[in-house]
PDB file of C-alpha atoms in Angstrom:
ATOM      1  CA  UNK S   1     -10.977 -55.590  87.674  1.00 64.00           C
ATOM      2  CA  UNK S   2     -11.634 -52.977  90.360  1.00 72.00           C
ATOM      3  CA  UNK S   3     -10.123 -54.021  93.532  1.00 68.00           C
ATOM      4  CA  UNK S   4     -10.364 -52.684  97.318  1.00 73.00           C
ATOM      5  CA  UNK S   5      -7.616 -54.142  99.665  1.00 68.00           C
ATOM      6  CA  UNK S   6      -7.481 -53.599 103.457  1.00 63.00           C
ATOM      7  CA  UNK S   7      -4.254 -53.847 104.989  1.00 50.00           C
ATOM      8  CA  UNK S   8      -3.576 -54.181 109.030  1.00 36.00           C
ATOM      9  CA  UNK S   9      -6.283 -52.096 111.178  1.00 35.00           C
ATOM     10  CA  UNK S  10      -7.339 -49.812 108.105  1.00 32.00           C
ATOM     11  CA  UNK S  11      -5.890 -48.099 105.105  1.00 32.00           C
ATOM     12  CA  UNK S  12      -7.372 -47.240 101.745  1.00 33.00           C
ATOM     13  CA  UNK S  13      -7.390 -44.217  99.142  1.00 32.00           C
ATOM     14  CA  UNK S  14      -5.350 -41.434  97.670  1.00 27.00           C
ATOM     15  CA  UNK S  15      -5.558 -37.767  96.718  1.00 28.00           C
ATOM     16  CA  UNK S  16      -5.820 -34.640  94.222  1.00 28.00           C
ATOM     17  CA  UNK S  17      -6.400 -31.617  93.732  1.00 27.00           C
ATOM     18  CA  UNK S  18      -6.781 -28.963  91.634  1.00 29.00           C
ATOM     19  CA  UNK S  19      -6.631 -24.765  91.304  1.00 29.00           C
ATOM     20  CA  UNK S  20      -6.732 -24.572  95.165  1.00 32.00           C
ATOM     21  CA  UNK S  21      -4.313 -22.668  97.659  1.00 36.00           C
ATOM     22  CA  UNK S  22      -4.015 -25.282 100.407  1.00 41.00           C
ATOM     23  CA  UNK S  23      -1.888 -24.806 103.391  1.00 48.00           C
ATOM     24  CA  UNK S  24      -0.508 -28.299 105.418  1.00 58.00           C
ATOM     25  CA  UNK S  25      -0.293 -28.057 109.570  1.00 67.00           C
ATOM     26  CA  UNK S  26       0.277 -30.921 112.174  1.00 75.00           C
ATOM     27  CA  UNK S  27      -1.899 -33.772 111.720  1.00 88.00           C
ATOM     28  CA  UNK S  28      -2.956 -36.449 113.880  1.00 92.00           C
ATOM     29  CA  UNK S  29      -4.669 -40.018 112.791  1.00 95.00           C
ATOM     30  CA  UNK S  30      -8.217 -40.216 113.070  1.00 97.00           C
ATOM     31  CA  UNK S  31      -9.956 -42.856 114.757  1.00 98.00           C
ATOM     32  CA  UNK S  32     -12.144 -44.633 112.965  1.00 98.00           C
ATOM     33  CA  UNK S  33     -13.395 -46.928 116.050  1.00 98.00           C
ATOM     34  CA  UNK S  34     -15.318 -49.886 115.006  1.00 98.00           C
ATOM     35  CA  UNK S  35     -15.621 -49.060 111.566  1.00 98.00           C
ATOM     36  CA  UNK S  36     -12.346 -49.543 111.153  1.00 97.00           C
ATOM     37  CA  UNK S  37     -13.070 -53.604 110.727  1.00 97.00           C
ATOM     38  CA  UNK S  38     -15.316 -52.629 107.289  1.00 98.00           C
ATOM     39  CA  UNK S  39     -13.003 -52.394 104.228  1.00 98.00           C
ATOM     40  CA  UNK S  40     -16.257 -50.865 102.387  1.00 98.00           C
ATOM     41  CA  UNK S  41     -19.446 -49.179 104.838  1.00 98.00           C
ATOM     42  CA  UNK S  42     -21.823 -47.416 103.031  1.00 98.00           C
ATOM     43  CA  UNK S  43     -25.371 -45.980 104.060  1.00 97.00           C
ATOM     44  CA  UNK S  44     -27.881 -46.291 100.750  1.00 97.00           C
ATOM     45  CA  UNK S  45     -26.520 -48.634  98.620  1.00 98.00           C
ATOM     46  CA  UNK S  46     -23.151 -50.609  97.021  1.00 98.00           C
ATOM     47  CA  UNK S  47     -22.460 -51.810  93.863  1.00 98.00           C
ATOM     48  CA  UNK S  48     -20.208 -54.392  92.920  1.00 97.00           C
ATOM     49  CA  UNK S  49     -19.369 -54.949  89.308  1.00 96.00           C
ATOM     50  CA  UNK S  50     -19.086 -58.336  88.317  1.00 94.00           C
ATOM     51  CA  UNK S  51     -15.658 -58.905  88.147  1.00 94.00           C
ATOM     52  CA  UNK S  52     -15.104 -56.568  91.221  1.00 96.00           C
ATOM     53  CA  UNK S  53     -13.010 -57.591  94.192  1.00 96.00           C
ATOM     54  CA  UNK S  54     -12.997 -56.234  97.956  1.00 97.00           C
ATOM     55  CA  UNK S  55     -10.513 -58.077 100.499  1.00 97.00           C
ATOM     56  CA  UNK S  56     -12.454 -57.326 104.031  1.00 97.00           C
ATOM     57  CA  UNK S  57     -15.872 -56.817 105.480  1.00 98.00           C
ATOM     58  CA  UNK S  58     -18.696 -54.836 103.527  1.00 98.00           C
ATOM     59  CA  UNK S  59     -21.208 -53.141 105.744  1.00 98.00           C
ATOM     60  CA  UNK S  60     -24.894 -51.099 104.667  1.00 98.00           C
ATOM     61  CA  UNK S  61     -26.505 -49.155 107.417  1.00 96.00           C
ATOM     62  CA  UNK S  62     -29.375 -47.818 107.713  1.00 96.00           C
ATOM     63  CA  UNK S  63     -29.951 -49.516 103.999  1.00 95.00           C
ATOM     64  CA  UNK S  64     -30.867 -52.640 104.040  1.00 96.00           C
ATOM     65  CA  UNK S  65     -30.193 -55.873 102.158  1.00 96.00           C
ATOM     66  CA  UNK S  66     -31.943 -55.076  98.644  1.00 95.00           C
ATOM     67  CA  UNK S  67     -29.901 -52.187  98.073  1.00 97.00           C
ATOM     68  CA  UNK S  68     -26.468 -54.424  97.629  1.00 97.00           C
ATOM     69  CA  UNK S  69     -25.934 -54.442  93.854  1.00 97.00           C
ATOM     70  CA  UNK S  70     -24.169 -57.620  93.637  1.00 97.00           C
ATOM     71  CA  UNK S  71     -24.981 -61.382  94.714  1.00 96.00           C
ATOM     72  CA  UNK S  72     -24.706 -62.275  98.332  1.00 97.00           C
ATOM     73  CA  UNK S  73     -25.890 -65.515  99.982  1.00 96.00           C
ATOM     74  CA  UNK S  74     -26.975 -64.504 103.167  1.00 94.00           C
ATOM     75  CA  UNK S  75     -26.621 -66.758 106.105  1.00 93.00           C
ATOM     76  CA  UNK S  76     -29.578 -66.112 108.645  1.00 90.00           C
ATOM     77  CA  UNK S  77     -27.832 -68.552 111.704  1.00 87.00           C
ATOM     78  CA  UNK S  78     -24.416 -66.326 111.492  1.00 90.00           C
ATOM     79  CA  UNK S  79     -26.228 -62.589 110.733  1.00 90.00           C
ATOM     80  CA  UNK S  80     -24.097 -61.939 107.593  1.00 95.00           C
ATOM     81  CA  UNK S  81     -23.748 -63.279 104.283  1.00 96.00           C
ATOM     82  CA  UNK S  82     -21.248 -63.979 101.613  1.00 97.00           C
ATOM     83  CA  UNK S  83     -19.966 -63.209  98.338  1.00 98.00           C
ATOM     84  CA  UNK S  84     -18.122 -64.351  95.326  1.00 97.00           C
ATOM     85  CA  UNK S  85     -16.535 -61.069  95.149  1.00 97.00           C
ATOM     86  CA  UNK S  86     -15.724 -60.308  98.742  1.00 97.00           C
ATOM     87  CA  UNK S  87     -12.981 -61.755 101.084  1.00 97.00           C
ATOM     88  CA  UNK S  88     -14.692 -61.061 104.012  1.00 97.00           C
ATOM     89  CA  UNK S  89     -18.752 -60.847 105.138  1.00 97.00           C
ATOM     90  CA  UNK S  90     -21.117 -58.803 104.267  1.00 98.00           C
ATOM     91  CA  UNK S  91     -23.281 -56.910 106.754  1.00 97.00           C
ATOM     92  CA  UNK S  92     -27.103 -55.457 105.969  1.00 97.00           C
ATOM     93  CA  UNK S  93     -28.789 -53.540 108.633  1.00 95.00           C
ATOM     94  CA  UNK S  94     -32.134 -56.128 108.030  1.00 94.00           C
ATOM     95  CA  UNK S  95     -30.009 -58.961 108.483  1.00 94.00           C
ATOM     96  CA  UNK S  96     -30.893 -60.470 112.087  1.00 88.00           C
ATOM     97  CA  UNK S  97     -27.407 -60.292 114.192  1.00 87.00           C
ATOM     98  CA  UNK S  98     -25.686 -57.716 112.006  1.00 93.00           C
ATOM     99  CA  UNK S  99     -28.254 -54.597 113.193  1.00 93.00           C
ATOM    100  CA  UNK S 100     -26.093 -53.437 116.579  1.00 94.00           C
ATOM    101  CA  UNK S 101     -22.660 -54.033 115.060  1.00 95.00           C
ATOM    102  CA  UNK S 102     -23.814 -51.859 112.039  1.00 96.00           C
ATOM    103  CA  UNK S 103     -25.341 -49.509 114.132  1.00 96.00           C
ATOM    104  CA  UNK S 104     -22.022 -48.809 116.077  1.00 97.00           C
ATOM    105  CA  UNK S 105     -19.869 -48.907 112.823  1.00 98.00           C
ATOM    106  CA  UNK S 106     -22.133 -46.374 111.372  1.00 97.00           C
ATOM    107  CA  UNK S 107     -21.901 -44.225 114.402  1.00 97.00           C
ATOM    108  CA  UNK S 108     -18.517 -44.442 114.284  1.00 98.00           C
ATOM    109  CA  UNK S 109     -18.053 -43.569 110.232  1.00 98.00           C
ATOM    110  CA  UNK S 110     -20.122 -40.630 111.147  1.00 97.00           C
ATOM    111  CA  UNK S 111     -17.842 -39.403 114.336  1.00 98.00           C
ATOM    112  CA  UNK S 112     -14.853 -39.625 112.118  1.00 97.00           C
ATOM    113  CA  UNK S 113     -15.931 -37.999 109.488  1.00 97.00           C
ATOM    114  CA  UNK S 114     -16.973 -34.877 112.016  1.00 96.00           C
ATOM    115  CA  UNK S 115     -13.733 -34.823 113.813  1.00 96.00           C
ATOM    116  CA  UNK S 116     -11.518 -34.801 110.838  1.00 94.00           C
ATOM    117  CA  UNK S 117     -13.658 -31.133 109.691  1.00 91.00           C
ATOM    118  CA  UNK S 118     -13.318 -30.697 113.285  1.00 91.00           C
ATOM    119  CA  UNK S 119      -9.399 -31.210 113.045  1.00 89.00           C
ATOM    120  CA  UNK S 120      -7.645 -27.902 113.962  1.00 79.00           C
ATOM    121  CA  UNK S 121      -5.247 -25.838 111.145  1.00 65.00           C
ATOM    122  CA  UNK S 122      -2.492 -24.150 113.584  1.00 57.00           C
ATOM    123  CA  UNK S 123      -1.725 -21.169 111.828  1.00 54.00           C
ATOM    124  CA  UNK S 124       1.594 -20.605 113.830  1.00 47.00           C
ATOM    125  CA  UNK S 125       2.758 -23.718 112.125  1.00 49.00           C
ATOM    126  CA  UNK S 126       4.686 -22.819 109.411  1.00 40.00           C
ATOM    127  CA  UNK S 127       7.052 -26.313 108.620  1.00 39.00           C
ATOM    128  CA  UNK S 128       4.841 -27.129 106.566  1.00 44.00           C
ATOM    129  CA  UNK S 129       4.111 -26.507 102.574  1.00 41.00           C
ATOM    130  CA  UNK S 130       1.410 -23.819 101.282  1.00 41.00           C
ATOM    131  CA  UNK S 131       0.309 -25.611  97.979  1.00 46.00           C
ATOM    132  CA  UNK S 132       0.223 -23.699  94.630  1.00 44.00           C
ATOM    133  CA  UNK S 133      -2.532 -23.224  92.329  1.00 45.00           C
ATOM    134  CA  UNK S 134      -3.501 -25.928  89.702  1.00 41.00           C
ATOM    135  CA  UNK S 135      -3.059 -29.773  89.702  1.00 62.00           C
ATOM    136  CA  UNK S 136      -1.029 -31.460  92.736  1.00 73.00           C
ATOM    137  CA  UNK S 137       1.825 -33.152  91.744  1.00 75.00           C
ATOM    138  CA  UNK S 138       5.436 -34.431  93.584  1.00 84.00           C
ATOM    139  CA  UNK S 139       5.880 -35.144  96.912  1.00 89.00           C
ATOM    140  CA  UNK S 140       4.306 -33.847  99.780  1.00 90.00           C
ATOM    141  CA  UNK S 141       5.579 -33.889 104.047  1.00 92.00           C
ATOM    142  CA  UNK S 142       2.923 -35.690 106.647  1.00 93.00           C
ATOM    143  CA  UNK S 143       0.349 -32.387 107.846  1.00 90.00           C
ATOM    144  CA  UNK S 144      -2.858 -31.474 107.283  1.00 89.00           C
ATOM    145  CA  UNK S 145      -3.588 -30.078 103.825  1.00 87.00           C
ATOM    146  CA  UNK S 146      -7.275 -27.980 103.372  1.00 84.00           C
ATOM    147  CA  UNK S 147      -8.687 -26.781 100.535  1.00 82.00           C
ATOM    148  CA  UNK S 148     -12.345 -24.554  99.967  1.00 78.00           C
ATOM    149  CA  UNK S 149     -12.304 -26.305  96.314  1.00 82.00           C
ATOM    150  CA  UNK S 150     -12.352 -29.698  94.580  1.00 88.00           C
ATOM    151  CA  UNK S 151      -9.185 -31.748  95.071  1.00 90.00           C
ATOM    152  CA  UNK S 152      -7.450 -33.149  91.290  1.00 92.00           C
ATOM    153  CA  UNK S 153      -4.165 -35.275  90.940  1.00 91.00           C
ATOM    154  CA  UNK S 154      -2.474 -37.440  88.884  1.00 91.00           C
ATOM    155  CA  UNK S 155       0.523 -38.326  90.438  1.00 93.00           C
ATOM    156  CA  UNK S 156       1.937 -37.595  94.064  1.00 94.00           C
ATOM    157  CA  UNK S 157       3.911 -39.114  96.251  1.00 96.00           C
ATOM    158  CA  UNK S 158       4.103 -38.917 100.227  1.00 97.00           C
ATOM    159  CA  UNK S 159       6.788 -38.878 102.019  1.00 96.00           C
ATOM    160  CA  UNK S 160       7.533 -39.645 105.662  1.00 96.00           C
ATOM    161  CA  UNK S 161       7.802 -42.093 108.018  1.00 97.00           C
ATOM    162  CA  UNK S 162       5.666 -45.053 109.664  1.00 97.00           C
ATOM    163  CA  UNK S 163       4.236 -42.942 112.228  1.00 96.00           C
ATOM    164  CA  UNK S 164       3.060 -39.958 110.154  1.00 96.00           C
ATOM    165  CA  UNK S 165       0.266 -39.152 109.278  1.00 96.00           C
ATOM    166  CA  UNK S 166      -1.346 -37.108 106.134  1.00 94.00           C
ATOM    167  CA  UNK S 167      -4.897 -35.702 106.128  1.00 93.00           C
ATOM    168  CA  UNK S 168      -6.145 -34.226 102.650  1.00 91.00           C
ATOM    169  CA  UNK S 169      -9.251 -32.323 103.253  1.00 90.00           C
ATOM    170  CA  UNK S 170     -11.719 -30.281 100.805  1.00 88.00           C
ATOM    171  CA  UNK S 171     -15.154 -29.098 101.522  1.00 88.00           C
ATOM    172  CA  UNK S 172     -15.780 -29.792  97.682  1.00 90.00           C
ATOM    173  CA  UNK S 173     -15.333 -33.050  96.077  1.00 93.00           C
ATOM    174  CA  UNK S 174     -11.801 -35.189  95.767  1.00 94.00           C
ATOM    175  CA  UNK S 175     -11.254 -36.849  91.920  1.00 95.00           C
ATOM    176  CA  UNK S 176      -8.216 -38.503  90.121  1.00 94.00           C
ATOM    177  CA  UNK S 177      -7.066 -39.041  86.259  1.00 93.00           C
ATOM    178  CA  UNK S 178      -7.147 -42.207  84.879  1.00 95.00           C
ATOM    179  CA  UNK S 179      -4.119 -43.992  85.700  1.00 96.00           C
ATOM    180  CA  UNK S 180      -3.131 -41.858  88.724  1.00 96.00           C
ATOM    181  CA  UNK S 181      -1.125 -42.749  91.264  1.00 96.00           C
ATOM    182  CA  UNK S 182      -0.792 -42.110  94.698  1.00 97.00           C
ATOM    183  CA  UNK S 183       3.034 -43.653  95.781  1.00 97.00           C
ATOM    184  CA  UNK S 184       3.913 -43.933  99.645  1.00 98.00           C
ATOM    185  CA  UNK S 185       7.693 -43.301 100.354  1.00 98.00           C
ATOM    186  CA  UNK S 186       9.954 -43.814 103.506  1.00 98.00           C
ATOM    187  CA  UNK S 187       7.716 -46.075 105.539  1.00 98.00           C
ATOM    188  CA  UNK S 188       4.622 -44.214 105.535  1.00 98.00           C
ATOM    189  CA  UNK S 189       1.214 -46.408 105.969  1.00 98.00           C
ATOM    190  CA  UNK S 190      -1.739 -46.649 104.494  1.00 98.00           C
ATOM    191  CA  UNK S 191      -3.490 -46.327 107.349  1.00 97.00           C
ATOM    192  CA  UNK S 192      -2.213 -43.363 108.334  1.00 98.00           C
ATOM    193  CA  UNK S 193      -3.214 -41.690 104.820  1.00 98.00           C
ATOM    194  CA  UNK S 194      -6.638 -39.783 105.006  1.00 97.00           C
ATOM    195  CA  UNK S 195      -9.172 -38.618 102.217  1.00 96.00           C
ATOM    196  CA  UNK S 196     -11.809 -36.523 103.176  1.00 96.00           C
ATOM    197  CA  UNK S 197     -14.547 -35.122 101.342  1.00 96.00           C
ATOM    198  CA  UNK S 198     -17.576 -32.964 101.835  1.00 96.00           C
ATOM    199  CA  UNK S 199     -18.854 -34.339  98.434  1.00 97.00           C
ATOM    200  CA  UNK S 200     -17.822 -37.571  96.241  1.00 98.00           C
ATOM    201  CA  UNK S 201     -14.909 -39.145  96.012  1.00 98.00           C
ATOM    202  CA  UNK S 202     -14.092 -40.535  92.437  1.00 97.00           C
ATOM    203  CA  UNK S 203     -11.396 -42.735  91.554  1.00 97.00           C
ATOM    204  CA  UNK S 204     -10.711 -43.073  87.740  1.00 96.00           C
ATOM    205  CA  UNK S 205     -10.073 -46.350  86.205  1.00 96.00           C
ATOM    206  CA  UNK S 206      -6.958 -47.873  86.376  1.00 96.00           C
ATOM    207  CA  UNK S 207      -5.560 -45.836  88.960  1.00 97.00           C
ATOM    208  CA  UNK S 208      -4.138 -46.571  92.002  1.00 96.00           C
ATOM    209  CA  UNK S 209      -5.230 -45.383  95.417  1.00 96.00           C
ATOM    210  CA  UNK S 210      -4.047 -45.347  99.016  1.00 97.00           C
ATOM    211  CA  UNK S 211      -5.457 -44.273 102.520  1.00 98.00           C
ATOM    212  CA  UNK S 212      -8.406 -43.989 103.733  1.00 98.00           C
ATOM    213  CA  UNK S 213     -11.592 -42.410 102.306  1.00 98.00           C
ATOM    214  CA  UNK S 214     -14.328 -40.224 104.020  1.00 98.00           C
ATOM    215  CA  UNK S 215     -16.759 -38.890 102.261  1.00 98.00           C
ATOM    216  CA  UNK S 216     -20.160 -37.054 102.996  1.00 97.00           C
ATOM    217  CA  UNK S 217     -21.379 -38.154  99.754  1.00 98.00           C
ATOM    218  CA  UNK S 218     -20.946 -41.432  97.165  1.00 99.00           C
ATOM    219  CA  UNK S 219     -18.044 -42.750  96.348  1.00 99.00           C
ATOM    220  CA  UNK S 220     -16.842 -44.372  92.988  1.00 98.00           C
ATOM    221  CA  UNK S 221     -14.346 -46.572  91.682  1.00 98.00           C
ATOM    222  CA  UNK S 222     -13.636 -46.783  87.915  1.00 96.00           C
ATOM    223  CA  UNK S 223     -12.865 -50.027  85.986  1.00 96.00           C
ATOM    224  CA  UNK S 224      -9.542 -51.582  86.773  1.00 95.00           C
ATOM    225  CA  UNK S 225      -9.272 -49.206  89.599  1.00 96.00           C
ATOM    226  CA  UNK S 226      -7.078 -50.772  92.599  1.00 96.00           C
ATOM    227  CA  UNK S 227      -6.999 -48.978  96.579  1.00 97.00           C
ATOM    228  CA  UNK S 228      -5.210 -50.258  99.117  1.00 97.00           C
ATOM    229  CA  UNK S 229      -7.513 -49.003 102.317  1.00 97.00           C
ATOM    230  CA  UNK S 230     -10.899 -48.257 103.603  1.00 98.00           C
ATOM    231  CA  UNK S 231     -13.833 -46.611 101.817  1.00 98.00           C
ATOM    232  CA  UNK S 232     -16.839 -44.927 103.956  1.00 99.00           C
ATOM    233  CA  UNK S 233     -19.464 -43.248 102.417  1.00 98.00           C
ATOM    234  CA  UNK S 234     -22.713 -41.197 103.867  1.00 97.00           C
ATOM    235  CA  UNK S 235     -24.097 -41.761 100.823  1.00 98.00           C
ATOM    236  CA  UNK S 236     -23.282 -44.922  98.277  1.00 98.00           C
ATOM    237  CA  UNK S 237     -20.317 -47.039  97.019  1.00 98.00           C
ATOM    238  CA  UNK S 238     -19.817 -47.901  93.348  1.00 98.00           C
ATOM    239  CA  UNK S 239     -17.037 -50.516  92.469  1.00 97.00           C
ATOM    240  CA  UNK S 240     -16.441 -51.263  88.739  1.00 95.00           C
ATOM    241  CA  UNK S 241     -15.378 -54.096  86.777  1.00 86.00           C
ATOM    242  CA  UNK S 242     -12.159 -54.585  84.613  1.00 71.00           C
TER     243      UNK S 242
END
């Protein structure tokens, strides 16, 4: 089964990239406000395949309750609902009590999203690794990596310490291989791993993803897929079954 895990504050996805010439600078976490709480916050629609799994809250704003692709009992006294395949509640912006704390969670998906582009590249920084051409692959130092084309990997790893923080940003789209891997070494957090995306973010089944994902568009996760983190999406969520 697909699976979405949300460890401490926030932490979810992982990276790739491919044929891009990327430079890395000093990065610092973004702050993801109250959104941080939602393991999954979308704004038209999520879909949960039936055998699907997400460990923390699920949020849709501005869409409302019909446009959650999976079953939820909804609990009008408590303004959530429930699900079979969620460890946590489930928040609709027409459910009566969920509207403001969506509304601010949205807001705050949104803000993060604009201050990561916003994020400066210090170009007198020069610690840091300029990335060759063509698929990313061994281990990379915290900073903030950029790219003007689609990020591809397979297997990376990132390597650091608990406090550091790695920001992997494309205005194109951000996809993985089946069975990719994205393998945190020397302390370094989930949640201070960040995927950002000016188009979709696809994760291929049976890979495994970490950090958090941003994305302007939809994200997807393929069967079997698991990610240890956060998922927010301007546009929809897809999760797959096994």
């Amino acid at each position: 089964m697909s699976s979405i895990y949300r460890p401490l504050a926030a932490s979810f996805v992982i990276l790739l990239l491919s044929s891009f010439l990327a430079t890395a600078f000093a990065a610092t976490a973004i702050n993801l406000g109250t959104a941080g709480k939602f393991a999954v916050l979308a704004r038209s629609e999520i879909t949960l395949g039936s055998s699907a799994t997400v460990n923390g809250d699920v949020g849709l704003s501005p869409g409302r309750s019909y446009s959650l692709d999976f079953p939820v009992l909804h609990l009008p006294l408590t303004g959530f609902g429930t699900s079979s395949l969620i460890n946590g509640k489930v928040f609709a912006s027409d459910y009566l009590g969920s509207v403001a704390i969506l509304a601010q969670a949205a807001s705050d998906s949104s803000a993060a999203f604009n201050a990561a582009f916003a994020q400066a590249s210090s170009a007198s920084d020069t610690s840091k690794m300029t990335l060759g051409a063509g698929a990313l692959s061994g281990s990379y130092t915290p900073g903030l990596y950029n790219s003007a084309s689609d990020i591809t990997f397979k297997e990376i790893t990132l390597v650091g310490g608990a406090n550091d923080v790695f920001i992997f940003r494309t205005s194109g789209s951000i996809s993985c291989s089946s069975s990719a891997k994205v393998i945190l070494s020397g302390g370094v957090q989930t949640k201070n791993v960040f995927w950002i995306a000016n188009e979709d973010i696809t994760v291929a089944s049976k890979a495994v993803f970490q950090g958090i994902m941003l994305s302007r568009g939809d994200i997807s996760l393929g069967a079997s897929a698991v990610v240890t983190g956060n998922a927010y999406a301007q546009g929809s969520i897809s999760i797959s079954s096994k």
